[in-house]
Coordinates of C-alpha atoms and ligand atoms in Angstrom, one line a residue:
X1 CA -46.0 48.8 15.9
X2 CA -46.5 47.5 12.4
X3 CA -46.6 43.7 11.8
X4 CA -43.1 42.4 12.5
X5 CA -41.1 40.5 10.0
X6 CA -39.1 38.5 12.5
X7 CA -40.4 36.7 15.6
X8 CA -38.1 35.3 18.2
X9 CA -39.7 32.8 20.7
X10 CA -38.0 32.0 23.9
X11 CA -39.3 29.6 26.6
X12 CA -38.3 30.6 30.1
X13 CA -38.4 28.5 33.3
X14 CA -36.6 29.9 36.3
X15 CA -33.9 31.8 34.3
X16 CA -33.6 34.9 36.5
X17 CA -29.8 34.8 36.2
X18 CA -29.7 34.6 32.4
X19 CA -32.6 36.9 31.3
X20 CA -30.7 40.2 31.4
X21 CA -27.7 38.9 29.4
X22 CA -29.9 37.0 27.0
X23 CA -31.9 40.2 26.3
X24 CA -28.7 42.2 25.8
X25 CA -27.3 39.7 23.3
X26 CA -30.6 39.3 21.4
X27 CA -31.1 43.1 21.3
X28 CA -27.7 43.3 19.7
X29 CA -28.8 40.8 17.0
X30 CA -32.1 42.5 16.6
X31 CA -30.3 45.8 15.8
X32 CA -28.6 44.0 12.9
X33 CA -31.8 42.7 11.4
X34 CA -33.3 44.5 8.4
X35 CA -36.9 44.5 9.6
X36 CA -39.2 44.9 12.6
X37 CA -38.7 42.2 15.2
X38 CA -40.8 40.9 18.0
X39 CA -39.5 38.9 21.0
X40 CA -42.1 36.6 22.5
X41 CA -41.1 35.3 26.0
X42 CA -43.0 32.4 27.4
X43 CA -42.8 32.1 31.2
X44 CA -43.4 28.4 31.9
X45 CA -44.6 28.9 35.4
X46 CA -41.3 30.1 36.8
X47 CA -41.0 30.3 40.6
X48 CA -38.1 32.8 40.7
X49 CA -38.0 36.5 39.6
X50 CA -38.2 35.6 35.9
X51 CA -41.8 36.8 35.4
X52 CA -41.1 40.1 37.1
X53 CA -38.1 40.6 34.9
X54 CA -40.1 39.7 31.8
X55 CA -42.8 42.2 32.7
X56 CA -40.1 44.9 33.1
X57 CA -38.7 44.1 29.7
X58 CA -42.1 44.3 28.2
X59 CA -42.7 47.8 29.7
X60 CA -39.3 49.0 28.6
X61 CA -39.2 47.6 25.1
X62 CA -42.4 47.5 23.1
X63 CA -40.9 44.8 20.9
X64 CA -41.1 42.4 23.8
X65 CA -44.4 40.6 24.5
X66 CA -45.0 37.8 26.9
X67 CA -47.3 35.0 28.1
X68 CA -47.2 33.4 31.5
X69 CA -48.4 29.9 32.1
X70 CA -50.5 29.2 35.2
X71 CA -48.1 26.4 36.1
X72 CA -45.0 24.6 34.6
X73 CA -46.1 22.8 31.5
X74 CA -42.7 22.0 30.1
X75 CA -40.4 23.3 27.4
X76 CA -42.1 21.8 24.4
X77 CA -45.5 23.2 25.4
X78 CA -44.0 26.7 26.0
X79 CA -42.5 26.7 22.5
X80 CA -45.9 25.5 21.2
X81 CA -47.6 28.5 22.9
X82 CA -45.0 30.9 21.5
X83 CA -45.7 29.6 18.0
X84 CA -49.4 30.1 18.5
X85 CA -48.9 33.9 18.9
X86 CA -46.1 34.8 16.5
X87 CA -46.9 37.3 13.8
X88 CA -43.7 37.4 11.9
X89 CA -42.9 36.0 8.5
X90 CA -39.8 34.4 9.8
X91 CA -39.9 32.7 13.2
X92 CA -36.9 31.8 15.4
X93 CA -37.1 29.5 18.4
X94 CA -34.3 29.4 20.9
X95 CA -33.4 28.7 24.6
X96 CA -33.0 31.3 27.2
X97 CA -29.8 30.1 28.7
X98 CA -27.6 31.3 25.8
X99 CA -26.6 27.7 24.9
X100 CA -28.0 28.7 21.6
X101 CA -25.9 31.6 20.4
X102 CA -28.2 34.4 19.2
X103 CA -25.6 35.5 16.6
X104 CA -26.4 32.3 14.6
X105 CA -29.7 33.8 13.8
X106 CA -28.0 35.9 11.1
X107 CA -26.6 32.8 9.4
X108 CA -30.1 31.2 9.6
X109 CA -31.7 34.1 7.9
X110 CA -29.2 34.0 5.2
X111 CA -30.2 30.4 4.5
X112 CA -33.9 31.5 4.5
X113 CA -32.9 34.0 1.8
X114 CA -31.7 31.1 -0.3
X115 CA -35.1 29.5 -0.2
X116 CA -35.0 27.2 2.8
X117 CA -38.1 27.2 5.0
X118 CA -36.7 25.4 8.0
X119 CA -33.2 26.0 9.1
X120 CA -32.2 24.0 12.2
X121 CA -29.1 24.4 14.2
X122 CA -27.0 21.3 14.4
X123 CA -24.5 20.9 17.3
X124 CA -21.0 20.0 16.5
X125 CA -20.0 19.6 20.1
X126 CA -21.5 20.2 23.6
X127 CA -19.0 22.1 25.7
X128 CA -18.9 21.2 29.4
X129 CA -21.9 18.9 29.4
X130 CA -21.4 15.7 31.5
X131 CA -20.2 12.7 29.6
X132 CA -23.4 10.9 30.7
X133 CA -25.6 13.5 29.0
X134 CA -23.5 13.5 25.9
X135 CA -23.5 9.7 25.7
X136 CA -27.2 9.3 26.2
X137 CA -28.0 12.1 23.8
X138 CA -25.7 10.5 21.2
X139 CA -27.3 7.1 21.5
X140 CA -30.9 8.5 21.7
X141 CA -30.7 10.5 18.5
X142 CA -29.2 7.6 16.6
X143 CA -31.8 5.1 17.9
X144 CA -34.6 7.6 17.1
X145 CA -33.2 8.0 13.6
X146 CA -33.3 4.3 13.1
X147 CA -36.8 3.8 14.4
X148 CA -38.7 6.9 13.4
X149 CA -40.9 7.2 10.4
X150 CA -39.3 10.5 9.4
X151 CA -35.7 11.4 9.0
X152 CA -34.6 13.4 12.0
X153 CA -31.3 15.0 11.7
X154 CA -29.1 13.9 14.7
X155 CA -27.9 16.4 17.3
X156 CA -30.5 19.0 16.6
X157 CA -32.6 20.6 19.3
X158 CA -35.3 23.1 19.1
X159 CA -33.1 26.0 18.0
X160 CA -34.2 26.8 14.5
X161 CA -35.7 29.2 12.0
X162 CA -39.1 28.5 10.5
X163 CA -41.0 30.1 7.7
X164 CA -44.5 31.4 8.4
X165 CA -45.9 28.6 6.2
X166 CA -44.3 25.9 8.4
X167 CA -45.4 27.6 11.6
X168 CA -49.0 27.7 10.3
X169 CA -48.8 23.9 9.6
X170 CA -47.4 23.2 13.1
X171 CA -50.1 25.4 14.7
X172 CA -52.8 23.5 12.8
X173 CA -51.6 20.1 14.2
X174 CA -54.0 19.4 17.1
X175 CA -51.9 16.8 18.9
X176 CA -51.1 17.4 22.6
X177 CA -47.9 15.3 22.6
X178 CA -45.6 17.8 21.1
X179 CA -42.1 16.8 20.3
X180 CA -41.3 19.9 18.3
X181 CA -38.1 18.8 16.6
X182 CA -39.9 15.6 15.5
X183 CA -43.0 17.5 14.2
X184 CA -40.7 20.0 12.5
X185 CA -39.0 17.2 10.6
X186 CA -42.3 15.5 9.9
X187 CA -43.9 18.5 8.1
X188 CA -41.4 18.4 5.3
X189 CA -40.6 21.6 3.3
X190 CA -37.1 22.6 2.2
X191 CA -34.9 22.1 5.3
X192 CA -31.2 22.6 5.9
X193 CA -28.8 22.9 8.8
X194 CA -26.4 25.5 10.1
X195 CA -23.7 24.2 12.4
X196 CA -22.5 25.5 15.8
X197 CA -20.6 24.7 18.9
X198 CA -23.0 24.4 21.8
X199 CA -21.9 26.8 24.5
X200 CA -22.2 26.0 28.2
X201 CA -25.2 27.4 30.1
X202 CA -24.7 31.1 30.8
X203 CA -26.0 30.8 34.4
X204 CA -28.2 28.7 36.6
X205 CA -28.8 25.0 36.6
X206 CA -30.2 22.9 33.7
X207 CA -33.9 22.8 33.9
X208 CA -34.1 19.5 32.3
X209 CA -33.9 17.0 35.1
X210 CA -33.3 13.4 34.3
X211 CA -37.0 12.7 34.6
X212 CA -37.9 15.5 32.1
X213 CA -35.2 14.3 29.7
X214 CA -36.5 10.7 29.9
X215 CA -40.1 11.9 29.4
X216 CA -39.0 13.9 26.3
X217 CA -37.1 10.9 24.9
X218 CA -40.1 8.6 25.4
X219 CA -42.5 11.1 23.9
X220 CA -40.2 11.6 20.9
X221 CA -39.9 7.9 20.3
X222 CA -43.6 7.2 20.6
X223 CA -44.8 10.2 18.6
X224 CA -42.6 9.2 15.7
X225 CA -42.5 5.5 15.6
X226 CA -44.6 2.4 15.9
X227 CA -41.7 0.1 16.1
X228 CA -41.9 -0.3 19.9
X229 CA -45.4 -1.7 19.4
X230 CA -44.1 -4.3 17.1
X231 CA -41.5 -5.4 19.6
X232 CA -44.1 -7.6 21.3
X233 CA -44.5 -9.5 18.0
X234 CA -40.8 -9.9 17.6
X235 CA -40.3 -11.0 21.1
X236 CA -43.2 -13.4 20.7
X237 CA -41.6 -15.0 17.7
X238 CA -38.3 -15.2 19.5
X239 CA -39.7 -17.0 22.5
X240 CA -41.8 -19.3 20.3
X241 CA -38.6 -20.3 18.5
X242 CA -37.0 -20.9 21.9
X243 CA -39.9 -22.9 23.1
X244 CA -39.8 -25.1 19.9
X245 CA -36.1 -25.7 20.6
X246 CA -36.8 -26.7 24.2
X247 CA -39.6 -29.1 23.1
X248 CA -37.3 -30.9 20.8
X249 CA -34.6 -31.0 23.5
X250 CA -37.0 -32.4 26.1
X251 CA -38.4 -35.0 23.7
X252 CA -34.8 -36.0 22.9
X253 CA -34.0 -36.4 26.6
X254 CA -37.1 -38.4 27.3
X255 CA -36.5 -40.8 24.4
X256 CA -32.8 -41.2 24.4
X257 CA -31.4 -39.9 27.6
X258 CA -33.9 -40.4 30.4
X259 CA -31.3 -39.9 33.1
X260 CA -30.5 -36.3 32.1
X261 CA -30.7 -34.1 35.1
X262 CA -31.4 -30.9 33.2
X263 CA -35.2 -31.0 33.2
X264 CA -36.8 -29.9 36.3
X265 CA -37.7 -26.9 38.5
X266 CA -34.7 -24.8 37.5
X267 CA -35.7 -24.8 33.9
X268 CA -39.4 -24.2 34.6
X269 CA -38.6 -21.3 37.0
X270 CA -36.3 -19.6 34.5
X271 CA -38.9 -19.9 31.7
X272 CA -41.6 -18.6 34.0
X273 CA -39.6 -15.5 34.9
X274 CA -38.4 -14.9 31.4
X275 CA -41.9 -15.1 29.9
X276 CA -43.4 -13.1 32.7
X277 CA -40.9 -10.2 32.2
X278 CA -41.3 -10.2 28.4
X279 CA -45.1 -9.9 28.9
X280 CA -44.9 -7.1 31.4
X281 CA -42.4 -5.3 29.2
X282 CA -44.8 -5.5 26.3
X283 CA -47.8 -4.4 28.4
X284 CA -45.7 -1.5 29.5
X285 CA -45.1 -0.4 25.9
X286 CA -48.8 -0.8 25.1
X287 CA -49.5 1.4 28.2
X288 CA -47.3 4.2 26.9
X289 CA -49.3 4.4 23.7
X290 CA -52.6 4.0 25.4
X291 CA -51.8 6.7 27.9
X292 CA -51.1 9.0 25.1
X293 CA -54.3 8.1 23.3
X294 CA -56.1 8.9 26.6
X295 CA -54.4 12.3 26.8
X296 CA -55.4 13.1 23.2
X297 CA -59.0 12.0 23.7
X298 CA -59.5 14.0 26.8
X299 CA -59.0 17.1 24.6
X300 CA -57.9 19.4 27.4
X301 CA -56.2 22.6 26.4
X302 CA -52.5 22.2 26.1
X303 CA -51.7 25.0 28.5
X304 CA -53.4 27.6 30.7
X305 CA -52.4 31.2 30.7
X306 CA -52.5 33.4 33.8
X307 CA -51.1 36.6 32.4
X308 CA -49.9 38.2 29.2
X309 CA -48.6 41.4 27.7
X310 CA -48.5 42.5 24.1
X311 CA -50.1 39.5 22.6
X312 CA -53.7 39.7 21.3
X313 CA -56.0 38.9 24.2
X314 CA -58.5 37.2 22.0
X315 CA -55.9 34.7 21.0
X316 CA -55.2 33.6 24.5
X317 CA -57.2 30.5 24.2
X318 CA -55.5 27.2 23.2
X319 CA -56.0 26.0 19.7
X320 CA -59.1 23.9 20.5
X321 CA -60.7 25.5 23.5
X322 CA -63.5 23.6 25.3
X323 CA -66.8 25.5 25.1
X324 CA -67.1 26.0 28.9
X325 CA -63.6 27.6 29.0
X326 CA -63.2 29.8 32.0
X327 CA -59.7 31.1 31.7
Ligands
UDP1 N1 -37.6 25.3 29.9 C1 -38.9 25.5 30.0 N2 -39.7 24.7 30.8 C2 -39.2 23.6 31.5 C3 -37.8 23.3 31.3 C4 -37.0 24.2 30.5 O1 -39.5 26.5 29.5 O2 -39.9 22.9 32.2 C5 -36.7 26.2 29.1 C6 -35.5 26.7 29.8 O3 -35.7 27.9 30.5 C7 -34.6 27.0 28.6 C8 -35.0 25.9 27.7 O4 -36.3 25.4 28.0 O5 -34.8 28.2 28.0 C9 -34.0 24.7 27.7 O6 -33.8 24.2 29.0 P1 -32.4 23.7 29.5 O7 -31.4 24.6 29.2 O8 -32.6 23.3 30.9 O9 -32.3 22.3 28.7 P2 -31.1 21.8 27.7 O10 -30.1 22.8 27.6 O11 -30.6 20.5 28.4 O12 -31.8 21.5 26.4
MG2 MG1 -29.8 24.7 28.2

């Protein structure tokens, strides 16, 4: 196969019920593209029949290549790995559950033709997702926009098209904490949106548990903003102001109203708990940043691969492999 023009990257974690239909719909779209296309499937340590089905697709269709992680590393890392191996000039990232309609790829390519290097899909609505998920997503994207150093378009996920140049920049970024949609906004270049209605999942359960979504949200916030670190300073100023007010009040009582019953254990206890929790909260925030510094400093590979097909074997090491690498 000659070098493809289009690369489609799809992370897969326990999607045995969606894979066949996903492949069918993507193959339809691939047939409409005007150049060679490769489909890179990343198995993120699935425990169902996903890997088996992926292998089968690879054997049947030479445009399909795959990579299988030695364990579950998470969606963002799976996308990262996919981007490490793409060969195309135009790269598309999408989910396996058909919540991202493959047909939108054609509209994205049209935008690329107009000179845009990043075309992200922006959701107009989320069909059949719980109100809690919709509400938390709505609030999160807006808070992130407020606090982040870069302008992140709200209601966008990882579904996007990227030009080779952008992918090369992303691949050259060594950080382990990878919040792709944030990094994608950070790199710059000419960006634009295409809009779509987010379909319900084709089959199976959502792979993002509450814990995973929370971790993604915290990662996003911390990788893009230093505002939480400053929160300690703001809270410190606030409690100092409060303390000053209390000092004046207590002095006033002492001098002019010695019989006032308000001073005493109640007040001290409240102040104690208040300050204690403010301090713990701030230490917690510091911990989040320090934990991430620790992760970066350790310099471990971002993922480990147990099996692959169709991607160049020499490339199977992570961007910065340790010298004693044994996988
Ligand atoms: N996914 C993954 N690893 C994980 C969780 C999810 O590769 O640990 C994949 C999953 O198979 C799907 C995509 O990431 O292709 C998005 O997952 P999901 O549909 O559960 O999330 P949401 O629709 O809420 O973004
Ligand atoms: Mg989904």
